[in-house]
Structure formats: C-alpha cells, structure tokens
C-alpha cells in the first residue's frame, strides 16, 4: 500500500497568505512606539462606526440609485483614507510597495507623506472636531442653516443616541492623524540625520 500524500487544499492556504499580507500592511517599522501604533490602529476605527451607520440608510425605500451609490462610495472611500494612516507607521509608508509601478522599492520622500497627511489632519480637524461639534451644539448644519426635518440628531431616544455614538468618534480622526504625522516626521527626520555623513 502506498502512503497517502498530503495535498494542501488551495482554499486552506489562502487564509495564511491573507494573514501574511494583513500583517505586512500593519506591522510597524523599527522606532515606532507602542502608543503611536495604537493611535494608527485607532484611526480606521474612528471612521468605521459612521460608515456602518450610513450604509443601511443608503438602502432605504425612496433612495435613488445615484444617492445610494454616493453613500456606498463615501463609506468605502472614508475607510480607505483612514487606513492610509497605518502607512505612517508601516514599511509601505517608507518604501513604495511592489505593486506600485515605476516607484516600487524606492524610498518614500518624507514630504510626500507628511504634506498630504498634514493637510488631511487640518481639514479633518476643522470639519469634524470644530465645525461638526459647533454645529451640533448650536443645532444647525455646518453651513449655519436650520436643520432639515428628519435630521438624525433631531430624532428622539435610541435613534439620536445611535447617531451620536456612530458619529462622535469622527471628532478624533483629525487630531489622531496630526499626532501620527508629527511622529512620522520626527522618526524619518531622525533616521535621515543618522544616515547623513558627518
């Protein structure tokens, strides 16, 4: 009798490969403190509740196809943008990954990461941390107009509580991104000074 050969199921191998890709995308580079790691991992989590809150509303009766596509696009794009904060602690934020044409393997210039991150942190802080908070306190839209009928914060009970529970974390997105941007700049600047000839 011949011994049975162990043949690995391709479906079983896939989770291991996905896990390796996930780890590679999230693994911090040397010099990143545990606190900064936690800040980076928190950024996508500050955006996730609002995305989850919006998606069921996109599929309500009476919502047109264009509005539905916009809400889904907004939710997915928000999460992708939030995920880029991980690049401020991971290797792919310092060296372009293999899948980037022409630039693969090249060093990411610190200003190429810091400039969009700083602009994003400023806009997000102004939009969510300041304007959204101020408009909610005043009971107006961000533009200062009266709230329309059916605005989620005007609901009562659990509906308003659910809205605030999902949207309140967004006020942290800008400040957390600012902290990561400063930490990234300091780490890359210190590394470049250490490499530079005396």
PDB file of C-alpha atoms in Angstrom:
ATOM      1  CA  UNK A   1       0.000   0.000   0.000  1.00  0.00           C
ATOM      2  CA  UNK A   2       1.216   3.435  -0.866  1.00  0.00           C
ATOM      3  CA  UNK A   3       1.112   6.102   1.805  1.00  0.00           C
ATOM      4  CA  UNK A   4      -1.381   8.853   1.153  1.00  0.00           C
ATOM      5  CA  UNK A   5       0.226  12.068   0.074  1.00  0.00           C
ATOM      6  CA  UNK A   6      -0.888  15.167   1.898  1.00  0.00           C
ATOM      7  CA  UNK A   7      -2.222  17.605  -0.638  1.00  0.00           C
ATOM      8  CA  UNK A   8      -2.839  21.064   0.699  1.00  0.00           C
ATOM      9  CA  UNK A   9      -6.214  22.482  -0.133  1.00  0.00           C
ATOM     10  CA  UNK A  10      -5.752  25.803  -2.025  1.00  0.00           C
ATOM     11  CA  UNK A  11      -8.639  27.305  -0.056  1.00  0.00           C
ATOM     12  CA  UNK A  12      -6.872  26.424   3.190  1.00  0.00           C
ATOM     13  CA  UNK A  13      -3.643  28.088   2.013  1.00  0.00           C
ATOM     14  CA  UNK A  14      -5.387  31.327   1.133  1.00  0.00           C
ATOM     15  CA  UNK A  15      -6.155  32.427   4.727  1.00  0.00           C
ATOM     16  CA  UNK A  16      -2.471  32.033   5.603  1.00  0.00           C
ATOM     17  CA  UNK A  17      -1.499  34.207   2.652  1.00  0.00           C
ATOM     18  CA  UNK A  18      -4.114  36.822   3.541  1.00  0.00           C
ATOM     19  CA  UNK A  19      -2.912  36.817   7.134  1.00  0.00           C
ATOM     20  CA  UNK A  20       0.667  37.422   5.962  1.00  0.00           C
ATOM     21  CA  UNK A  21      -0.445  40.311   3.734  1.00  0.00           C
ATOM     22  CA  UNK A  22      -2.503  41.750   6.609  1.00  0.00           C
ATOM     23  CA  UNK A  23       0.484  41.556   8.970  1.00  0.00           C
ATOM     24  CA  UNK A  24       2.815  43.106   6.399  1.00  0.00           C
ATOM     25  CA  UNK A  25       0.406  46.003   5.851  1.00  0.00           C
ATOM     26  CA  UNK A  26       0.025  46.678   9.575  1.00  0.00           C
ATOM     27  CA  UNK A  27       3.427  45.771  11.020  1.00  0.00           C
ATOM     28  CA  UNK A  28       5.191  48.842  12.377  1.00  0.00           C
ATOM     29  CA  UNK A  29       8.740  49.705  11.355  1.00  0.00           C
ATOM     30  CA  UNK A  30      11.548  49.987  13.877  1.00  0.00           C
ATOM     31  CA  UNK A  31      11.332  53.055  16.066  1.00  0.00           C
ATOM     32  CA  UNK A  32       7.526  53.225  16.285  1.00  0.00           C
ATOM     33  CA  UNK A  33       6.398  53.257  19.910  1.00  0.00           C
ATOM     34  CA  UNK A  34       3.507  51.152  21.163  1.00  0.00           C
ATOM     35  CA  UNK A  35       1.438  54.310  21.801  1.00  0.00           C
ATOM     36  CA  UNK A  36       1.876  55.506  18.214  1.00  0.00           C
ATOM     37  CA  UNK A  37       0.964  52.024  16.946  1.00  0.00           C
ATOM     38  CA  UNK A  38      -2.282  52.192  18.920  1.00  0.00           C
ATOM     39  CA  UNK A  39      -3.024  55.672  17.575  1.00  0.00           C
ATOM     40  CA  UNK A  40      -2.509  54.417  13.993  1.00  0.00           C
ATOM     41  CA  UNK A  41      -4.735  51.396  14.524  1.00  0.00           C
ATOM     42  CA  UNK A  42      -7.404  53.610  16.125  1.00  0.00           C
ATOM     43  CA  UNK A  43      -7.771  55.895  13.094  1.00  0.00           C
ATOM     44  CA  UNK A  44      -9.718  53.433  10.875  1.00  0.00           C
ATOM     45  CA  UNK A  45     -11.826  52.525  13.914  1.00  0.00           C
ATOM     46  CA  UNK A  46     -12.866  56.168  14.394  1.00  0.00           C
ATOM     47  CA  UNK A  47     -14.321  56.176  10.874  1.00  0.00           C
ATOM     48  CA  UNK A  48     -15.907  52.715  10.839  1.00  0.00           C
ATOM     49  CA  UNK A  49     -18.995  53.462  13.005  1.00  0.00           C
ATOM     50  CA  UNK A  50     -20.158  56.348  10.789  1.00  0.00           C
ATOM     51  CA  UNK A  51     -19.692  54.178   7.695  1.00  0.00           C
ATOM     52  CA  UNK A  52     -21.733  51.416   9.289  1.00  0.00           C
ATOM     53  CA  UNK A  53     -24.422  53.936  10.276  1.00  0.00           C
ATOM     54  CA  UNK A  54     -24.692  55.338   6.708  1.00  0.00           C
ATOM     55  CA  UNK A  55     -24.884  52.070   4.779  1.00  0.00           C
ATOM     56  CA  UNK A  56     -28.369  50.913   5.921  1.00  0.00           C
ATOM     57  CA  UNK A  57     -29.734  54.400   5.141  1.00  0.00           C
ATOM     58  CA  UNK A  58     -28.487  54.013   1.564  1.00  0.00           C
ATOM     59  CA  UNK A  59     -30.819  51.080   1.020  1.00  0.00           C
ATOM     60  CA  UNK A  60     -33.982  52.632   2.462  1.00  0.00           C
ATOM     61  CA  UNK A  61     -37.048  52.857   0.252  1.00  0.00           C
ATOM     62  CA  UNK A  62     -37.164  56.092  -1.668  1.00  0.00           C
ATOM     63  CA  UNK A  63     -33.383  56.440  -2.001  1.00  0.00           C
ATOM     64  CA  UNK A  64     -32.371  56.829  -5.631  1.00  0.00           C
ATOM     65  CA  UNK A  65     -29.620  54.837  -7.311  1.00  0.00           C
ATOM     66  CA  UNK A  66     -27.328  57.878  -7.511  1.00  0.00           C
ATOM     67  CA  UNK A  67     -27.679  58.694  -3.829  1.00  0.00           C
ATOM     68  CA  UNK A  68     -27.241  55.025  -2.924  1.00  0.00           C
ATOM     69  CA  UNK A  69     -24.017  54.831  -4.961  1.00  0.00           C
ATOM     70  CA  UNK A  70     -22.779  58.076  -3.366  1.00  0.00           C
ATOM     71  CA  UNK A  71     -23.335  56.807   0.203  1.00  0.00           C
ATOM     72  CA  UNK A  72     -21.613  53.484  -0.519  1.00  0.00           C
ATOM     73  CA  UNK A  73     -18.732  55.290  -2.269  1.00  0.00           C
ATOM     74  CA  UNK A  74     -18.401  57.763   0.627  1.00  0.00           C
ATOM     75  CA  UNK A  75     -18.293  54.966   3.211  1.00  0.00           C
ATOM     76  CA  UNK A  76     -15.706  52.899   1.333  1.00  0.00           C
ATOM     77  CA  UNK A  77     -13.565  55.928   0.453  1.00  0.00           C
ATOM     78  CA  UNK A  78     -13.625  57.149   4.069  1.00  0.00           C
ATOM     79  CA  UNK A  79     -12.328  53.791   5.281  1.00  0.00           C
ATOM     80  CA  UNK A  80      -9.600  53.667   2.624  1.00  0.00           C
ATOM     81  CA  UNK A  81      -8.453  57.186   3.524  1.00  0.00           C
ATOM     82  CA  UNK A  82      -8.494  56.298   7.222  1.00  0.00           C
ATOM     83  CA  UNK A  83      -6.439  53.170   6.512  1.00  0.00           C
ATOM     84  CA  UNK A  84      -3.678  55.262   4.918  1.00  0.00           C
ATOM     85  CA  UNK A  85      -2.833  56.460   8.443  1.00  0.00           C
ATOM     86  CA  UNK A  86      -1.328  52.997   9.011  1.00  0.00           C
ATOM     87  CA  UNK A  87       1.249  53.908   6.348  1.00  0.00           C
ATOM     88  CA  UNK A  88       2.664  56.444   8.787  1.00  0.00           C
ATOM     89  CA  UNK A  89       3.890  53.563  10.956  1.00  0.00           C
ATOM     90  CA  UNK A  90       4.321  50.733   8.413  1.00  0.00           C
ATOM     91  CA  UNK A  91       7.059  49.911   5.903  1.00  0.00           C
ATOM     92  CA  UNK A  92       4.832  50.832   2.943  1.00  0.00           C
ATOM     93  CA  UNK A  93       4.862  54.390   4.256  1.00  0.00           C
ATOM     94  CA  UNK A  94       8.650  54.492   3.930  1.00  0.00           C
ATOM     95  CA  UNK A  95       9.303  52.316   0.861  1.00  0.00           C
ATOM     96  CA  UNK A  96       6.879  52.041  -2.063  1.00  0.00           C
ATOM     97  CA  UNK A  97       5.345  48.525  -2.218  1.00  0.00           C
ATOM     98  CA  UNK A  98       5.974  46.104  -5.109  1.00  0.00           C
ATOM     99  CA  UNK A  99       2.579  46.751  -6.671  1.00  0.00           C
ATOM    100  CA  UNK A 100       3.305  50.469  -7.279  1.00  0.00           C
ATOM    101  CA  UNK A 101       4.509  50.782 -10.874  1.00  0.00           C
ATOM    102  CA  UNK A 102       7.787  52.603 -11.552  1.00  0.00           C
ATOM    103  CA  UNK A 103       8.315  53.541  -7.871  1.00  0.00           C
ATOM    104  CA  UNK A 104       8.336  50.027  -6.369  1.00  0.00           C
ATOM    105  CA  UNK A 105      11.166  49.612  -3.889  1.00  0.00           C
ATOM    106  CA  UNK A 106      12.048  53.323  -3.917  1.00  0.00           C
ATOM    107  CA  UNK A 107      12.172  55.317  -0.709  1.00  0.00           C
ATOM    108  CA  UNK A 108       9.083  57.438   0.006  1.00  0.00           C
ATOM    109  CA  UNK A 109      10.280  61.030   0.424  1.00  0.00           C
ATOM    110  CA  UNK A 110       9.145  62.158   3.900  1.00  0.00           C
ATOM    111  CA  UNK A 111       7.495  65.307   2.499  1.00  0.00           C
ATOM    112  CA  UNK A 112       5.452  63.168   0.085  1.00  0.00           C
ATOM    113  CA  UNK A 113       3.821  61.501   3.079  1.00  0.00           C
ATOM    114  CA  UNK A 114       3.848  64.387   5.564  1.00  0.00           C
ATOM    115  CA  UNK A 115       2.321  67.038   3.295  1.00  0.00           C
ATOM    116  CA  UNK A 116      -0.925  65.180   2.418  1.00  0.00           C
ATOM    117  CA  UNK A 117      -1.166  63.821   5.972  1.00  0.00           C
ATOM    118  CA  UNK A 118      -0.811  67.295   7.480  1.00  0.00           C
ATOM    119  CA  UNK A 119      -3.330  68.799   5.034  1.00  0.00           C
ATOM    120  CA  UNK A 120      -5.727  65.926   5.753  1.00  0.00           C
ATOM    121  CA  UNK A 121      -5.314  66.288   9.516  1.00  0.00           C
ATOM    122  CA  UNK A 122      -6.002  70.030   9.274  1.00  0.00           C
ATOM    123  CA  UNK A 123      -9.122  69.609   7.119  1.00  0.00           C
ATOM    124  CA  UNK A 124     -10.494  66.747   9.237  1.00  0.00           C
ATOM    125  CA  UNK A 125      -9.888  68.673  12.465  1.00  0.00           C
ATOM    126  CA  UNK A 126     -11.641  71.757  11.093  1.00  0.00           C
ATOM    127  CA  UNK A 127     -14.507  69.767   9.607  1.00  0.00           C
ATOM    128  CA  UNK A 128     -15.295  67.229  12.305  1.00  0.00           C
ATOM    129  CA  UNK A 129     -13.603  68.329  15.512  1.00  0.00           C
ATOM    130  CA  UNK A 130     -14.538  72.007  15.252  1.00  0.00           C
ATOM    131  CA  UNK A 131     -17.361  72.607  12.744  1.00  0.00           C
ATOM    132  CA  UNK A 132     -19.357  69.428  13.360  1.00  0.00           C
ATOM    133  CA  UNK A 133     -19.116  69.839  17.132  1.00  0.00           C
ATOM    134  CA  UNK A 134     -20.033  73.544  16.996  1.00  0.00           C
ATOM    135  CA  UNK A 135     -22.955  72.930  14.639  1.00  0.00           C
ATOM    136  CA  UNK A 136     -24.305  70.145  16.846  1.00  0.00           C
ATOM    137  CA  UNK A 137     -24.103  72.394  19.913  1.00  0.00           C
ATOM    138  CA  UNK A 138     -25.843  75.246  18.035  1.00  0.00           C
ATOM    139  CA  UNK A 139     -28.388  72.908  16.424  1.00  0.00           C
ATOM    140  CA  UNK A 140     -27.541  73.971  12.856  1.00  0.00           C
ATOM    141  CA  UNK A 141     -25.907  72.475   9.796  1.00  0.00           C
ATOM    142  CA  UNK A 142     -22.183  73.063   9.240  1.00  0.00           C
ATOM    143  CA  UNK A 143     -23.128  75.965   6.934  1.00  0.00           C
ATOM    144  CA  UNK A 144     -25.250  77.533   9.723  1.00  0.00           C
ATOM    145  CA  UNK A 145     -28.649  76.683   8.211  1.00  0.00           C
ATOM    146  CA  UNK A 146     -31.531  75.289  10.250  1.00  0.00           C
ATOM    147  CA  UNK A 147     -31.513  71.512  10.478  1.00  0.00           C
ATOM    148  CA  UNK A 148     -33.841  69.860   7.954  1.00  0.00           C
ATOM    149  CA  UNK A 149     -36.756  67.724   9.068  1.00  0.00           C
ATOM    150  CA  UNK A 150     -35.678  64.171   9.694  1.00  0.00           C
ATOM    151  CA  UNK A 151     -32.074  65.102  10.547  1.00  0.00           C
ATOM    152  CA  UNK A 152     -30.717  62.200  12.651  1.00  0.00           C
ATOM    153  CA  UNK A 153     -29.788  64.273  15.720  1.00  0.00           C
ATOM    154  CA  UNK A 154     -33.364  65.614  15.837  1.00  0.00           C
ATOM    155  CA  UNK A 155     -34.726  62.127  16.388  1.00  0.00           C
ATOM    156  CA  UNK A 156     -35.533  61.050  19.889  1.00  0.00           C
ATOM    157  CA  UNK A 157     -34.397  58.178  22.046  1.00  0.00           C
ATOM    158  CA  UNK A 158     -32.234  55.425  20.688  1.00  0.00           C
ATOM    159  CA  UNK A 159     -32.121  56.816  17.119  1.00  0.00           C
ATOM    160  CA  UNK A 160     -30.370  60.016  18.226  1.00  0.00           C
ATOM    161  CA  UNK A 161     -28.160  58.070  20.641  1.00  0.00           C
ATOM    162  CA  UNK A 162     -27.173  55.660  17.840  1.00  0.00           C
ATOM    163  CA  UNK A 163     -26.357  58.615  15.527  1.00  0.00           C
ATOM    164  CA  UNK A 164     -24.121  60.299  18.123  1.00  0.00           C
ATOM    165  CA  UNK A 165     -22.483  57.006  19.104  1.00  0.00           C
ATOM    166  CA  UNK A 166     -21.543  56.398  15.453  1.00  0.00           C
ATOM    167  CA  UNK A 167     -20.527  59.946  14.530  1.00  0.00           C
ATOM    168  CA  UNK A 168     -18.809  61.105  17.741  1.00  0.00           C
ATOM    169  CA  UNK A 169     -15.578  59.134  17.033  1.00  0.00           C
ATOM    170  CA  UNK A 170     -15.067  61.216  13.869  1.00  0.00           C
ATOM    171  CA  UNK A 171     -14.025  64.171  16.033  1.00  0.00           C
ATOM    172  CA  UNK A 172     -10.833  62.215  16.822  1.00  0.00           C
ATOM    173  CA  UNK A 173      -9.852  61.482  13.215  1.00  0.00           C
ATOM    174  CA  UNK A 174      -8.038  64.774  12.541  1.00  0.00           C
ATOM    175  CA  UNK A 175      -6.208  65.067  15.881  1.00  0.00           C
ATOM    176  CA  UNK A 176      -5.079  61.409  15.770  1.00  0.00           C
ATOM    177  CA  UNK A 177      -3.818  61.867  12.211  1.00  0.00           C
ATOM    178  CA  UNK A 178      -1.946  65.004  13.326  1.00  0.00           C
ATOM    179  CA  UNK A 179      -0.219  63.055  16.113  1.00  0.00           C
ATOM    180  CA  UNK A 180       0.800  60.334  13.631  1.00  0.00           C
ATOM    181  CA  UNK A 181       2.053  62.898  11.122  1.00  0.00           C
ATOM    182  CA  UNK A 182       4.302  64.591  13.694  1.00  0.00           C
ATOM    183  CA  UNK A 183       5.614  61.220  14.923  1.00  0.00           C
ATOM    184  CA  UNK A 184       6.308  60.107  11.326  1.00  0.00           C
ATOM    185  CA  UNK A 185       8.153  63.331  10.526  1.00  0.00           C
ATOM    186  CA  UNK A 186      10.292  63.110  13.686  1.00  0.00           C
ATOM    187  CA  UNK A 187      11.141  59.437  13.097  1.00  0.00           C
ATOM    188  CA  UNK A 188      12.062  59.910   9.418  1.00  0.00           C
ATOM    189  CA  UNK A 189      13.995  63.127  10.128  1.00  0.00           C
ATOM    190  CA  UNK A 190      15.997  61.418  12.908  1.00  0.00           C
ATOM    191  CA  UNK A 191      16.718  58.434  10.620  1.00  0.00           C
ATOM    192  CA  UNK A 192      17.938  60.690   7.838  1.00  0.00           C
ATOM    193  CA  UNK A 193      20.188  62.630  10.220  1.00  0.00           C
ATOM    194  CA  UNK A 194      21.678  59.355  11.478  1.00  0.00           C
ATOM    195  CA  UNK A 195      22.447  58.248   7.898  1.00  0.00           C
ATOM    196  CA  UNK A 196      23.806  61.590   6.696  1.00  0.00           C
ATOM    197  CA  UNK A 197      27.619  61.800   6.681  1.00  0.00           C
ATOM    198  CA  UNK A 198      29.086  63.978   9.423  1.00  0.00           C
TER     199      UNK A 198
END
